[in-house]
Amino acid sequence: MHKSPTIATALTILLVSIFLISCQKDSPSQGKLYLYNWTYYTPDAIVEQFEKETGIDVIIDNFASNEEMFAKVMAGGNEGYDIIFPSSDYTSIMIKLDLLEKLDHKRIPNLKYIDPLIKEKASYDRNMDYSVPYFMGSSGIAVDTSKAPEGYARDWSIFSDERMDGRMSMLDDMREVLGAALKHLGYSGNTTNEQELSQAKDLIVTEWKPNLVKFDSESFAKSFSRGEFWVSHCYPENVFAEIPKDQWDTIDFFIPPEGGMMYIDNMVIPKGAKNNEAAHAFINFIHNPKVYAQFLDEFSFPPTTNTTASKYMKNHSFAFTSEDMSNSDNIMDLGQDLEKYNTLWQIIRYEP
Amino acid sequence: MRKLLKPREREQMLGTAYAFPMGIWFTLFFTIPLGIIVLYSFLKRGLYGGVEWEFTLDAYKQMFNPSFGRVVIRTLWISVLATLGCILIAIPCGYAMAKSKYQTVLLFLIIIPFWTNSLIRIYAWISILSTEGFVNSLLIKLGLIDQGLKLIYNNGAVVLVLIYMYLPFAILPLFTTIDKFDFSLLDAARDLGASKLEAIIKVMFPNIKSGLSTAFIFTFIPIFGAYTVPLLVGGKDSTMIGNIIVDQVSKTRNWPLASAFSMVLTFISLVGVFWMLYNGKREQMQSKKTTQQSLEQNIKKHHLIRGEK
Amino acid sequence: MNYHTYSKKSSVSFSYTVLALTIVFLFIPLFVVVFFSFNSAKGMQWQGASLIWYEKLIFDSPSLWAAFKNSLIIALTSSLTATMLGTLAAIGIKWYRFHGKSYITTISYLPMVLPEVIIGISMLIFFSAVKIRLGMFTIFVAHTTFNLPFVFMMVSARLDEFDYSTVEAARDLGANERQTLTKVIIPSVIPAILSGFLMCITMSLEDFVITFFVSGPGSGTLPLYVYSMIRYGVSPVINALSFVMILGTMVIAFTFRRFLKTVAASS
């Protein structure tokens, strides 16, 4: 006899929850902005400032690699995002596949603050028709000087240093690692020449990999700060975020002189984005020099991309500078030839 | 006036009504997706992901690439080790729990860790095993070693954490089956002259076969397809099949290849499920027969030893 | 006789030792997690006890609570759906013969056994092929799918011990199907239904791999949030949350302790 109320309660809860779910499904778009961004890439303070000034609610989903983001996009998971932050190679793929909305420059007056140099590097979209650069940066090598032996090489050959066997990590990223080897050998990081690529693969497999403990693009910063890795092929902002400021002088971060792989992360609006208006407003907001300066300070980034912002920056000691990147290659899309990299990367990763 | 149905028809209708909601759900959201994967494994890959509608066996050919072969072998031995570890630990645990007066409390204790977020537990192991983590700090303090041992980011750590994650899956089925086992049979066998170990092996094991096979299936197959553990605690040479599949979907965007690998794993799982169900049925029918037989054998042996010619 | 008793004791104490050690082994990471939730420093160095992470958890973690809310909604809806569908199916399969019965029986065990990456990927590919947008709904569907087998199994196991003659008696007394169902069958399998439901909630709340593949804009769940934090350093706030959740589940488990035995019995 006492089963009926229970069933009724259960059904009620079910119906209410389904209702809640369906509410989430077709969320009203005025007042909400959905970002698909790298983890922690846009400081909370900036997001909150935007929310206060415009009254728009910002919701951020994260990804940790372009591939992850793109896999979701290709599976139809990009619907519902108003702004996505792909790197150059994926931006150009998305443009080729006609996945992006054309931008209305009239609604983004702050574009005038963007460094013309970066527009040159962004050969896939020089006029910013579909993408606005968010940040131009680079990976590099971080060394824990409190642990590493003296006299290590301050270039890519550090990974051949057997004294640090089992204490080094490289990014789990095919373009970054093959790119590093290519640059060390004096080739372009975007080459499709099979001999050059093969040499790079041999370098990695015979000299670097034996000394590595892990290919890690996810928790290298944590492991570095824990003393597990002494040398880490990394993105500096992640590492510095993990280590207390008073220990920053024990970290030697450098971009090897022969150059490495740099990236330009862009803001794009996917086709069918529900809140086009707010998306444009957000992009414009980011490039307000005062706001951008906050972003740079948060990560101790040098003022690439939006050089006017340097006036407002409080921080003037950077992990790296634009000059350090002068020999670096921007990661570009290689279309069909990417398969050559895939094959070699499989050998590097899967064969002991 | 309600139509009077023949009993058989009525049975059909009722059974169908009860089971079909779930049946439809599964067909729609499980069988069909798996079907799509079968389909995709025979298609050509799209340049930027997805597939092109062209029949090809490329994906299956690619599976036989030697670099994958290494990964498969590694996955096999890691899985076998981890499964063995789980089962060998789970048998005495199940035995002790079945004989205990505090079964509910023990169950409670076994299940609770399982209710914590799995990522957190894996992550805790990282801080336990890392070079400056708990274990090493302790060993250094005790003066047993000078420098931290490399306990993490290798295959050993993967096996250890896999055992940790899947132990409850082995303990619970074994506990259930051992609980139903009639322990007086063990006493009877020992009274007839069998040693303690002999009794357990010849009398108990055959009767808990279904528990053993369930435990085996519920540990080996998920471990075989593990992804997070090798990713987080493994080293540069700890890639397992699960990692390959995910890589093929997100990194290389070779969906047909990912589908081909998935097909193989699905096939193995199906075989496993059939084996488990078959064992369960067989045991129900044979359990009494087997114990009787082995008891009879023991009695005969006993008489022989006693010298009755 | 004495010899037998002695060896019986030692065989039992061997297995008890293993059991005790195993339980300790299972709990070690939990202790680590809780331990660090009280550490005043962010990293591994112990720097004195503090409750700041608990404060931060309650007052300063909006995205965490948003993720938690999503997790809860999905857990409730998928568990309720799975429980209803699974219970009915268990009843149907136990006592009736019909076309397609063996198909359904086999297919219901598979999701429990199949590795999660395969379920996740197949659902991702399925949703993309039929153009269903990824989001809360797709996570709901995925969770219900992998929850169903557990309910099905538990209720089936319970029905094994249920005497069918009661049902026949009810029918002879004139009850129609609905009455038989609600007044005879369901009341006696309530323990299994409840444990099935609890099991679903647990599995749904902590699922990571499958959710990772089928989540969409704004539908991040707690495990996804934890994963993104693990990559860039887990803030001890997560440890604080874990401890709170452990306490919470212990309270719930204690309340339903009678049903725990059914949980194990049916697995």
mmCIF file of N, CA and C in Angstrom, chain B residues 54-163:
data_model
loop_
_atom_site.group_PDB
_atom_site.id
_atom_site.type_symbol
_atom_site.label_atom_id
_atom_site.label_comp_id
_atom_site.label_asym_id
_atom_site.label_seq_id
_atom_site.Cartn_x
_atom_site.Cartn_y
_atom_site.Cartn_z
ATOM 1 N N GLU B 54 33.582 4.795 -48.335
ATOM 2 C CA GLU B 54 34.271 3.956 -49.300
ATOM 3 C C GLU B 54 34.701 2.717 -48.563
ATOM 4 N N PHE B 55 34.335 1.561 -49.061
ATOM 5 C CA PHE B 55 34.682 0.340 -48.356
ATOM 6 C C PHE B 55 36.165 0.047 -48.483
ATOM 7 N N THR B 56 36.786 -0.286 -47.367
ATOM 8 C CA THR B 56 38.201 -0.637 -47.430
ATOM 9 C C THR B 56 38.579 -1.453 -46.206
ATOM 10 N N LEU B 57 39.601 -2.253 -46.334
ATOM 11 C CA LEU B 57 40.068 -3.020 -45.185
ATOM 12 C C LEU B 57 41.294 -2.366 -44.563
ATOM 13 N N ASP B 58 41.546 -1.107 -44.960
ATOM 14 C CA ASP B 58 42.735 -0.388 -44.483
ATOM 15 C C ASP B 58 42.889 -0.455 -42.975
ATOM 16 N N ALA B 59 41.800 -0.174 -42.294
ATOM 17 C CA ALA B 59 41.886 -0.105 -40.832
ATOM 18 C C ALA B 59 42.405 -1.419 -40.266
ATOM 19 N N TYR B 60 41.858 -2.530 -40.755
ATOM 20 C CA TYR B 60 42.296 -3.812 -40.206
ATOM 21 C C TYR B 60 43.731 -4.110 -40.592
ATOM 22 N N LYS B 61 44.100 -3.675 -41.786
ATOM 23 C CA LYS B 61 45.499 -3.876 -42.188
ATOM 24 C C LYS B 61 46.411 -3.075 -41.280
ATOM 25 N N GLN B 62 45.993 -1.839 -40.986
ATOM 26 C CA GLN B 62 46.828 -0.975 -40.152
ATOM 27 C C GLN B 62 47.005 -1.554 -38.761
ATOM 28 N N MET B 63 46.013 -2.304 -38.325
ATOM 29 C CA MET B 63 46.093 -2.862 -36.971
ATOM 30 C C MET B 63 47.296 -3.769 -36.829
ATOM 31 N N PHE B 64 47.749 -4.343 -37.958
ATOM 32 C CA PHE B 64 48.840 -5.288 -37.843
ATOM 33 C C PHE B 64 50.193 -4.625 -37.925
ATOM 34 N N ASN B 65 50.223 -3.337 -37.836
ATOM 35 C CA ASN B 65 51.452 -2.581 -37.758
ATOM 36 C C ASN B 65 52.275 -3.054 -36.558
ATOM 37 N N PRO B 66 53.591 -3.262 -36.757
ATOM 38 C CA PRO B 66 54.393 -3.777 -35.640
ATOM 39 C C PRO B 66 54.380 -2.910 -34.392
ATOM 40 N N SER B 67 54.288 -1.590 -34.551
ATOM 41 C CA SER B 67 54.297 -0.782 -33.331
ATOM 42 C C SER B 67 53.064 -1.063 -32.487
ATOM 43 N N PHE B 68 51.938 -1.364 -33.136
ATOM 44 C CA PHE B 68 50.751 -1.722 -32.363
ATOM 45 C C PHE B 68 50.947 -3.076 -31.699
ATOM 46 N N GLY B 69 51.643 -3.954 -32.433
ATOM 47 C CA GLY B 69 51.855 -5.290 -31.892
ATOM 48 C C GLY B 69 52.514 -5.235 -30.525
ATOM 49 N N ARG B 70 53.520 -4.356 -30.405
ATOM 50 C CA ARG B 70 54.203 -4.228 -29.113
ATOM 51 C C ARG B 70 53.231 -3.808 -28.027
ATOM 52 N N VAL B 71 52.374 -2.849 -28.398
ATOM 53 C CA VAL B 71 51.426 -2.346 -27.404
ATOM 54 C C VAL B 71 50.472 -3.457 -26.970
ATOM 55 N N VAL B 72 50.034 -4.264 -27.949
ATOM 56 C CA VAL B 72 49.109 -5.347 -27.615
ATOM 57 C C VAL B 72 49.756 -6.328 -26.648
ATOM 58 N N ILE B 73 51.000 -6.683 -26.936
ATOM 59 C CA ILE B 73 51.689 -7.636 -26.061
ATOM 60 C C ILE B 73 51.830 -7.053 -24.672
ATOM 61 N N ARG B 74 52.202 -5.780 -24.618
ATOM 62 C CA ARG B 74 52.350 -5.149 -23.319
ATOM 63 C C ARG B 74 51.016 -5.127 -22.574
ATOM 64 N N THR B 75 49.950 -4.783 -23.319
ATOM 65 C CA THR B 75 48.633 -4.751 -22.679
ATOM 66 C C THR B 75 48.295 -6.125 -22.126
ATOM 67 N N LEU B 76 48.632 -7.175 -22.915
ATOM 68 C CA LEU B 76 48.333 -8.527 -22.467
ATOM 69 C C LEU B 76 49.018 -8.860 -21.153
ATOM 70 N N TRP B 77 50.325 -8.627 -21.076
ATOM 71 C CA TRP B 77 50.975 -9.091 -19.861
ATOM 72 C C TRP B 77 50.624 -8.231 -18.654
ATOM 73 N N ILE B 78 50.433 -6.926 -18.903
ATOM 74 C CA ILE B 78 49.995 -6.101 -17.784
ATOM 75 C C ILE B 78 48.623 -6.569 -17.298
ATOM 76 N N SER B 79 47.731 -6.874 -18.245
ATOM 77 C CA SER B 79 46.384 -7.301 -17.848
ATOM 78 C C SER B 79 46.417 -8.623 -17.105
ATOM 79 N N VAL B 80 47.225 -9.557 -17.623
ATOM 80 C CA VAL B 80 47.279 -10.860 -16.972
ATOM 81 C C VAL B 80 47.815 -10.715 -15.549
ATOM 82 N N LEU B 81 48.887 -9.965 -15.395
ATOM 83 C CA LEU B 81 49.459 -9.764 -14.070
ATOM 84 C C LEU B 81 48.455 -9.125 -13.120
ATOM 85 N N ALA B 82 47.846 -8.048 -13.606
ATOM 86 C CA ALA B 82 46.918 -7.334 -12.729
ATOM 87 C C ALA B 82 45.727 -8.223 -12.367
ATOM 88 N N THR B 83 45.211 -8.961 -13.347
ATOM 89 C CA THR B 83 44.072 -9.834 -13.064
ATOM 90 C C THR B 83 44.460 -10.922 -12.069
ATOM 91 N N LEU B 84 45.599 -11.552 -12.304
ATOM 92 C CA LEU B 84 46.069 -12.569 -11.360
ATOM 93 C C LEU B 84 46.177 -11.994 -9.961
ATOM 94 N N GLY B 85 46.793 -10.816 -9.887
ATOM 95 C CA GLY B 85 46.926 -10.171 -8.586
ATOM 96 C C GLY B 85 45.577 -10.007 -7.927
ATOM 97 N N CYS B 86 44.611 -9.484 -8.696
ATOM 98 C CA CYS B 86 43.276 -9.283 -8.131
ATOM 99 C C CYS B 86 42.690 -10.588 -7.630
ATOM 100 N N ILE B 87 42.736 -11.620 -8.472
ATOM 101 C CA ILE B 87 42.065 -12.864 -8.101
ATOM 102 C C ILE B 87 42.762 -13.557 -6.935
ATOM 103 N N LEU B 88 44.089 -13.581 -6.972
ATOM 104 C CA LEU B 88 44.794 -14.244 -5.882
ATOM 105 C C LEU B 88 44.533 -13.562 -4.545
ATOM 106 N N ILE B 89 44.407 -12.249 -4.570
ATOM 107 C CA ILE B 89 44.099 -11.548 -3.327
ATOM 108 C C ILE B 89 42.633 -11.742 -2.972
ATOM 109 N N ALA B 90 41.792 -11.772 -3.999
ATOM 110 C CA ALA B 90 40.358 -11.804 -3.725
ATOM 111 C C ALA B 90 39.898 -13.133 -3.147
ATOM 112 N N ILE B 91 40.557 -14.227 -3.504
ATOM 113 C CA ILE B 91 40.091 -15.531 -3.009
ATOM 114 C C ILE B 91 40.181 -15.626 -1.494
ATOM 115 N N PRO B 92 41.345 -15.408 -0.889
ATOM 116 C CA PRO B 92 41.351 -15.438 0.581
ATOM 117 C C PRO B 92 40.440 -14.383 1.190
ATOM 118 N N CYS B 93 40.338 -13.212 0.553
ATOM 119 C CA CYS B 93 39.456 -12.184 1.094
ATOM 120 C C CYS B 93 38.014 -12.669 1.097
ATOM 121 N N GLY B 94 37.586 -13.218 -0.034
ATOM 122 C CA GLY B 94 36.214 -13.711 -0.120
ATOM 123 C C GLY B 94 35.970 -14.814 0.893
ATOM 124 N N TYR B 95 36.961 -15.679 1.047
ATOM 125 C CA TYR B 95 36.870 -16.782 2.005
ATOM 126 C C TYR B 95 36.693 -16.234 3.420
ATOM 127 N N ALA B 96 37.568 -15.294 3.787
ATOM 128 C CA ALA B 96 37.494 -14.735 5.134
ATOM 129 C C ALA B 96 36.169 -14.015 5.351
ATOM 130 N N MET B 97 35.721 -13.296 4.354
ATOM 131 C CA MET B 97 34.464 -12.573 4.509
ATOM 132 C C MET B 97 33.289 -13.520 4.634
ATOM 133 N N ALA B 98 33.343 -14.624 3.860
ATOM 134 C CA ALA B 98 32.217 -15.559 3.900
ATOM 135 C C ALA B 98 32.098 -16.207 5.266
ATOM 136 N N LYS B 99 33.256 -16.431 5.908
ATOM 137 C CA LYS B 99 33.209 -17.098 7.203
ATOM 138 C C LYS B 99 33.020 -16.123 8.354
ATOM 139 N N SER B 100 33.022 -14.839 8.037
ATOM 140 C CA SER B 100 33.044 -13.880 9.131
ATOM 141 C C SER B 100 31.648 -13.569 9.650
ATOM 142 N N LYS B 101 31.630 -13.117 10.892
ATOM 143 C CA LYS B 101 30.356 -12.700 11.465
ATOM 144 C C LYS B 101 30.028 -11.271 11.068
ATOM 145 N N TYR B 102 31.037 -10.535 10.604
ATOM 146 C CA TYR B 102 30.835 -9.114 10.373
ATOM 147 C C TYR B 102 30.729 -8.796 8.894
ATOM 148 N N GLN B 103 29.993 -9.635 8.186
ATOM 149 C CA GLN B 103 29.978 -9.503 6.731
ATOM 150 C C GLN B 103 29.587 -8.124 6.255
ATOM 151 N N THR B 104 28.546 -7.576 6.854
ATOM 152 C CA THR B 104 28.067 -6.287 6.365
ATOM 153 C C THR B 104 29.117 -5.206 6.535
ATOM 154 N N VAL B 105 29.748 -5.191 7.705
ATOM 155 C CA VAL B 105 30.789 -4.186 7.934
ATOM 156 C C VAL B 105 31.915 -4.338 6.921
ATOM 157 N N LEU B 106 32.311 -5.591 6.688
ATOM 158 C CA LEU B 106 33.411 -5.827 5.751
ATOM 159 C C LEU B 106 33.039 -5.381 4.345
ATOM 160 N N LEU B 107 31.803 -5.696 3.957
ATOM 161 C CA LEU B 107 31.335 -5.261 2.640
ATOM 162 C C LEU B 107 31.421 -3.755 2.516
ATOM 163 N N PHE B 108 30.890 -3.127 3.521
ATOM 164 C CA PHE B 108 30.950 -1.688 3.681
ATOM 165 C C PHE B 108 32.367 -1.175 3.422
ATOM 166 N N LEU B 109 33.337 -1.795 4.121
ATOM 167 C CA LEU B 109 34.717 -1.335 4.008
ATOM 168 C C LEU B 109 35.279 -1.545 2.608
ATOM 169 N N ILE B 110 34.893 -2.639 1.978
ATOM 170 C CA ILE B 110 35.421 -2.908 0.643
ATOM 171 C C ILE B 110 34.843 -1.920 -0.364
ATOM 172 N N ILE B 111 33.580 -1.582 -0.187
ATOM 173 C CA ILE B 111 32.912 -0.768 -1.203
ATOM 174 C C ILE B 111 33.193 0.720 -1.055
ATOM 175 N N ILE B 112 33.367 1.209 0.134
ATOM 176 C CA ILE B 112 33.516 2.657 0.339
ATOM 177 C C ILE B 112 34.609 3.302 -0.502
ATOM 178 N N PRO B 113 35.823 2.760 -0.548
ATOM 179 C CA PRO B 113 36.831 3.431 -1.383
ATOM 180 C C PRO B 113 36.350 3.534 -2.824
ATOM 181 N N PHE B 114 35.571 2.558 -3.229
ATOM 182 C CA PHE B 114 35.075 2.533 -4.583
ATOM 183 C C PHE B 114 34.149 3.704 -4.864
ATOM 184 N N TRP B 115 33.605 4.292 -3.822
ATOM 185 C CA TRP B 115 32.679 5.394 -4.002
ATOM 186 C C TRP B 115 33.363 6.740 -4.088
ATOM 187 N N THR B 116 34.671 6.749 -3.961
ATOM 188 C CA THR B 116 35.384 8.009 -4.162
ATOM 189 C C THR B 116 35.704 8.124 -5.631
ATOM 190 N N ASN B 117 35.782 9.342 -6.085
ATOM 191 C CA ASN B 117 36.104 9.599 -7.476
ATOM 192 C C ASN B 117 37.385 8.868 -7.891
ATOM 193 N N SER B 118 37.296 8.114 -8.981
ATOM 194 C CA SER B 118 38.435 7.284 -9.366
ATOM 195 C C SER B 118 39.666 8.111 -9.698
ATOM 196 N N LEU B 119 39.468 9.275 -10.270
ATOM 197 C CA LEU B 119 40.626 10.106 -10.608
ATOM 198 C C LEU B 119 41.374 10.522 -9.344
ATOM 199 N N ILE B 120 40.624 10.855 -8.329
ATOM 200 C CA ILE B 120 41.254 11.268 -7.079
ATOM 201 C C ILE B 120 42.095 10.145 -6.501
ATOM 202 N N ARG B 121 41.562 8.928 -6.584
ATOM 203 C CA ARG B 121 42.311 7.817 -6.008
ATOM 204 C C ARG B 121 43.587 7.577 -6.792
ATOM 205 N N ILE B 122 43.500 7.642 -8.119
ATOM 206 C CA ILE B 122 44.702 7.469 -8.930
ATOM 207 C C ILE B 122 45.691 8.567 -8.595
ATOM 208 N N TYR B 123 45.183 9.755 -8.487
ATOM 209 C CA TYR B 123 46.048 10.870 -8.209
ATOM 210 C C TYR B 123 46.718 10.734 -6.858
ATOM 211 N N ALA B 124 45.996 10.188 -5.879
ATOM 212 C CA ALA B 124 46.600 9.978 -4.565
ATOM 213 C C ALA B 124 47.780 9.019 -4.682
ATOM 214 N N TRP B 125 47.644 7.998 -5.528
ATOM 215 C CA TRP B 125 48.745 7.064 -5.708
ATOM 216 C C TRP B 125 49.984 7.769 -6.260
ATOM 217 N N ILE B 126 49.749 8.771 -7.108
ATOM 218 C CA ILE B 126 50.897 9.497 -7.644
ATOM 219 C C ILE B 126 51.672 10.144 -6.505
ATOM 220 N N SER B 127 50.958 10.756 -5.557
ATOM 221 C CA SER B 127 51.715 11.383 -4.471
ATOM 222 C C SER B 127 52.285 10.357 -3.505
ATOM 223 N N ILE B 128 51.733 9.144 -3.499
ATOM 224 C CA ILE B 128 52.312 8.119 -2.633
ATOM 225 C C ILE B 128 53.593 7.563 -3.238
ATOM 226 N N LEU B 129 53.560 7.343 -4.569
ATOM 227 C CA LEU B 129 54.657 6.637 -5.202
ATOM 228 C C LEU B 129 55.749 7.532 -5.768
ATOM 229 N N SER B 130 55.520 8.838 -5.823
ATOM 230 C CA SER B 130 56.505 9.641 -6.534
ATOM 231 C C SER B 130 57.806 9.719 -5.762
ATOM 232 N N THR B 131 58.838 10.205 -6.452
ATOM 233 C CA THR B 131 60.184 10.134 -5.895
ATOM 234 C C THR B 131 60.310 10.874 -4.577
ATOM 235 N N GLU B 132 59.507 11.909 -4.394
ATOM 236 C CA GLU B 132 59.554 12.580 -3.100
ATOM 237 C C GLU B 132 58.233 12.396 -2.377
ATOM 238 N N GLY B 133 57.596 11.291 -2.669
ATOM 239 C CA GLY B 133 56.288 11.032 -2.079
ATOM 240 C C GLY B 133 56.403 10.253 -0.783
ATOM 241 N N PHE B 134 55.254 9.790 -0.318
ATOM 242 C CA PHE B 134 55.168 9.126 0.975
ATOM 243 C C PHE B 134 56.122 7.970 1.160
ATOM 244 N N VAL B 135 56.023 7.003 0.225
ATOM 245 C CA VAL B 135 56.809 5.786 0.407
ATOM 246 C C VAL B 135 58.291 6.104 0.454
ATOM 247 N N ASN B 136 58.737 6.877 -0.510
ATOM 248 C CA ASN B 136 60.164 7.179 -0.547
ATOM 249 C C ASN B 136 60.605 8.005 0.652
ATOM 250 N N SER B 137 59.807 8.982 1.043
ATOM 251 C CA SER B 137 60.190 9.787 2.204
ATOM 252 C C SER B 137 60.325 8.906 3.425
ATOM 253 N N LEU B 138 59.377 7.958 3.557
ATOM 254 C CA LEU B 138 59.423 7.061 4.702
ATOM 255 C C LEU B 138 60.687 6.211 4.684
ATOM 256 N N LEU B 139 60.970 5.623 3.513
ATOM 257 C CA LEU B 139 62.138 4.753 3.400
ATOM 258 C C LEU B 139 63.424 5.519 3.664
ATOM 259 N N ILE B 140 63.458 6.780 3.211
ATOM 260 C CA ILE B 140 64.666 7.570 3.442
ATOM 261 C C ILE B 140 64.809 7.879 4.927
ATOM 262 N N LYS B 141 63.683 8.224 5.557
ATOM 263 C CA LYS B 141 63.727 8.531 6.988
ATOM 264 C C LYS B 141 64.206 7.333 7.782
ATOM 265 N N LEU B 142 63.757 6.144 7.343
ATOM 266 C CA LEU B 142 64.164 4.938 8.062
ATOM 267 C C LEU B 142 65.587 4.533 7.724
ATOM 268 N N GLY B 143 66.206 5.307 6.846
ATOM 269 C CA GLY B 143 67.588 5.028 6.512
ATOM 270 C C GLY B 143 67.803 3.839 5.597
ATOM 271 N N LEU B 144 66.718 3.342 5.003
ATOM 272 C CA LEU B 144 66.867 2.156 4.178
ATOM 273 C C LEU B 144 67.418 2.463 2.797
ATOM 274 N N ILE B 145 67.165 3.663 2.332
ATOM 275 C CA ILE B 145 67.698 4.058 1.028
ATOM 276 C C ILE B 145 68.204 5.493 1.107
ATOM 277 N N ASP B 146 69.052 5.846 0.152
ATOM 278 C CA ASP B 146 69.583 7.205 0.136
ATOM 279 C C ASP B 146 68.755 8.130 -0.720
ATOM 280 N N GLN B 147 68.427 7.602 -1.899
ATOM 281 C CA GLN B 147 67.731 8.425 -2.873
ATOM 282 C C GLN B 147 66.389 7.793 -3.159
ATOM 283 N N GLY B 148 65.453 8.578 -3.585
ATOM 284 C CA GLY B 148 64.138 8.023 -3.869
ATOM 285 C C GLY B 148 64.180 6.955 -4.953
ATOM 286 N N LEU B 149 63.405 5.891 -4.758
ATOM 287 C CA LEU B 149 63.292 4.853 -5.777
ATOM 288 C C LEU B 149 62.317 5.313 -6.847
ATOM 289 N N LYS B 150 62.529 4.780 -8.058
ATOM 290 C CA LYS B 150 61.622 5.178 -9.138
ATOM 291 C C LYS B 150 60.400 4.260 -9.127
ATOM 292 N N LEU B 151 59.430 4.636 -8.327
ATOM 293 C CA LEU B 151 58.267 3.762 -8.173
ATOM 294 C C LEU B 151 57.123 4.125 -9.101
ATOM 295 N N ILE B 152 57.263 5.244 -9.767
ATOM 296 C CA ILE B 152 56.123 5.670 -10.571
ATOM 297 C C ILE B 152 56.548 5.942 -12.007
ATOM 298 N N TYR B 153 55.548 6.103 -12.868
ATOM 299 C CA TYR B 153 55.774 6.321 -14.292
ATOM 300 C C TYR B 153 56.488 5.128 -14.918
ATOM 301 N N ASN B 154 56.034 3.949 -14.519
ATOM 302 C CA ASN B 154 56.521 2.737 -15.168
ATOM 303 C C ASN B 154 55.425 1.685 -15.128
ATOM 304 N N ASN B 155 55.696 0.533 -15.757
ATOM 305 C CA ASN B 155 54.661 -0.500 -15.866
ATOM 306 C C ASN B 155 54.287 -1.094 -14.516
ATOM 307 N N GLY B 156 55.261 -1.138 -13.600
ATOM 308 C CA GLY B 156 54.952 -1.670 -12.275
ATOM 309 C C GLY B 156 53.872 -0.862 -11.589
ATOM 310 N N ALA B 157 54.012 0.477 -11.692
ATOM 311 C CA ALA B 157 53.008 1.336 -11.075
ATOM 312 C C ALA B 157 51.651 1.100 -11.721
ATOM 313 N N VAL B 158 51.648 0.894 -13.044
ATOM 314 C CA VAL B 158 50.385 0.661 -13.740
ATOM 315 C C VAL B 158 49.715 -0.603 -13.208
ATOM 316 N N VAL B 159 50.503 -1.680 -13.083
ATOM 317 C CA VAL B 159 49.930 -2.929 -12.569
ATOM 318 C C VAL B 159 49.382 -2.729 -11.162
ATOM 319 N N LEU B 160 50.177 -2.084 -10.320
ATOM 320 C CA LEU B 160 49.754 -1.878 -8.938
ATOM 321 C C LEU B 160 48.447 -1.107 -8.855
ATOM 322 N N VAL B 161 48.381 0.016 -9.568
ATOM 323 C CA VAL B 161 47.180 0.843 -9.470
ATOM 324 C C VAL B 161 45.986 0.148 -10.129
ATOM 325 N N LEU B 162 46.240 -0.636 -11.181
ATOM 326 C CA LEU B 162 45.138 -1.391 -11.788
ATOM 327 C C LEU B 162 44.575 -2.399 -10.793
ATOM 328 N N ILE B 163 45.462 -3.099 -10.092
ATOM 329 C CA ILE B 163 45.000 -4.043 -9.079
ATOM 330 C C ILE B 163 44.160 -3.296 -8.058
#
